[in-house]
Amino acid sequence: MNNSIHDRRLARGLSQQELANRCGVSRQTINAIENDKYDPTLALAFRLAQVLETTVDALFQPPAG
């Protein structure tokens, strides 16, 4: 699933570790999500959206095609 977490995280001046701490996950989890290697749980998706001040729909888009 495509996502805009990396761009939104950088726009807010957060490191992967800072975002991970705020979401209660590891930095490796954030890295995997940003690199489309892991799809977060619905609960984590909502937490990411809350921390990044956006909506789940704005963060995640289905793959093209």
Coordinates of C-alpha atoms in Angstrom, one line a residue, residues 5-20 22 34 51-53:
I5 CA 4.3 9.0 5.9
H6 CA 7.9 9.9 5.0
D7 CA 7.0 13.3 3.5
R8 CA 4.5 14.2 6.2
R9 CA 7.0 13.1 8.9
L10 CA 9.7 15.3 7.4
A11 CA 7.4 18.2 7.0
R12 CA 6.8 18.1 10.7
G13 CA 10.5 17.8 11.5
L14 CA 10.2 14.4 13.1
S15 CA 12.8 11.6 12.9
Q16 CA 11.7 8.0 12.4
Q17 CA 12.6 7.4 16.1
E18 CA 10.5 10.4 17.3
L19 CA 7.5 9.2 15.3
A20 CA 8.0 5.7 16.5
R22 CA 4.9 8.8 19.7
E34 CA 7.6 4.1 4.9
V51 CA 0.4 12.2 15.3
L52 CA 0.9 13.5 11.7
E53 CA -2.2 15.6 12.0

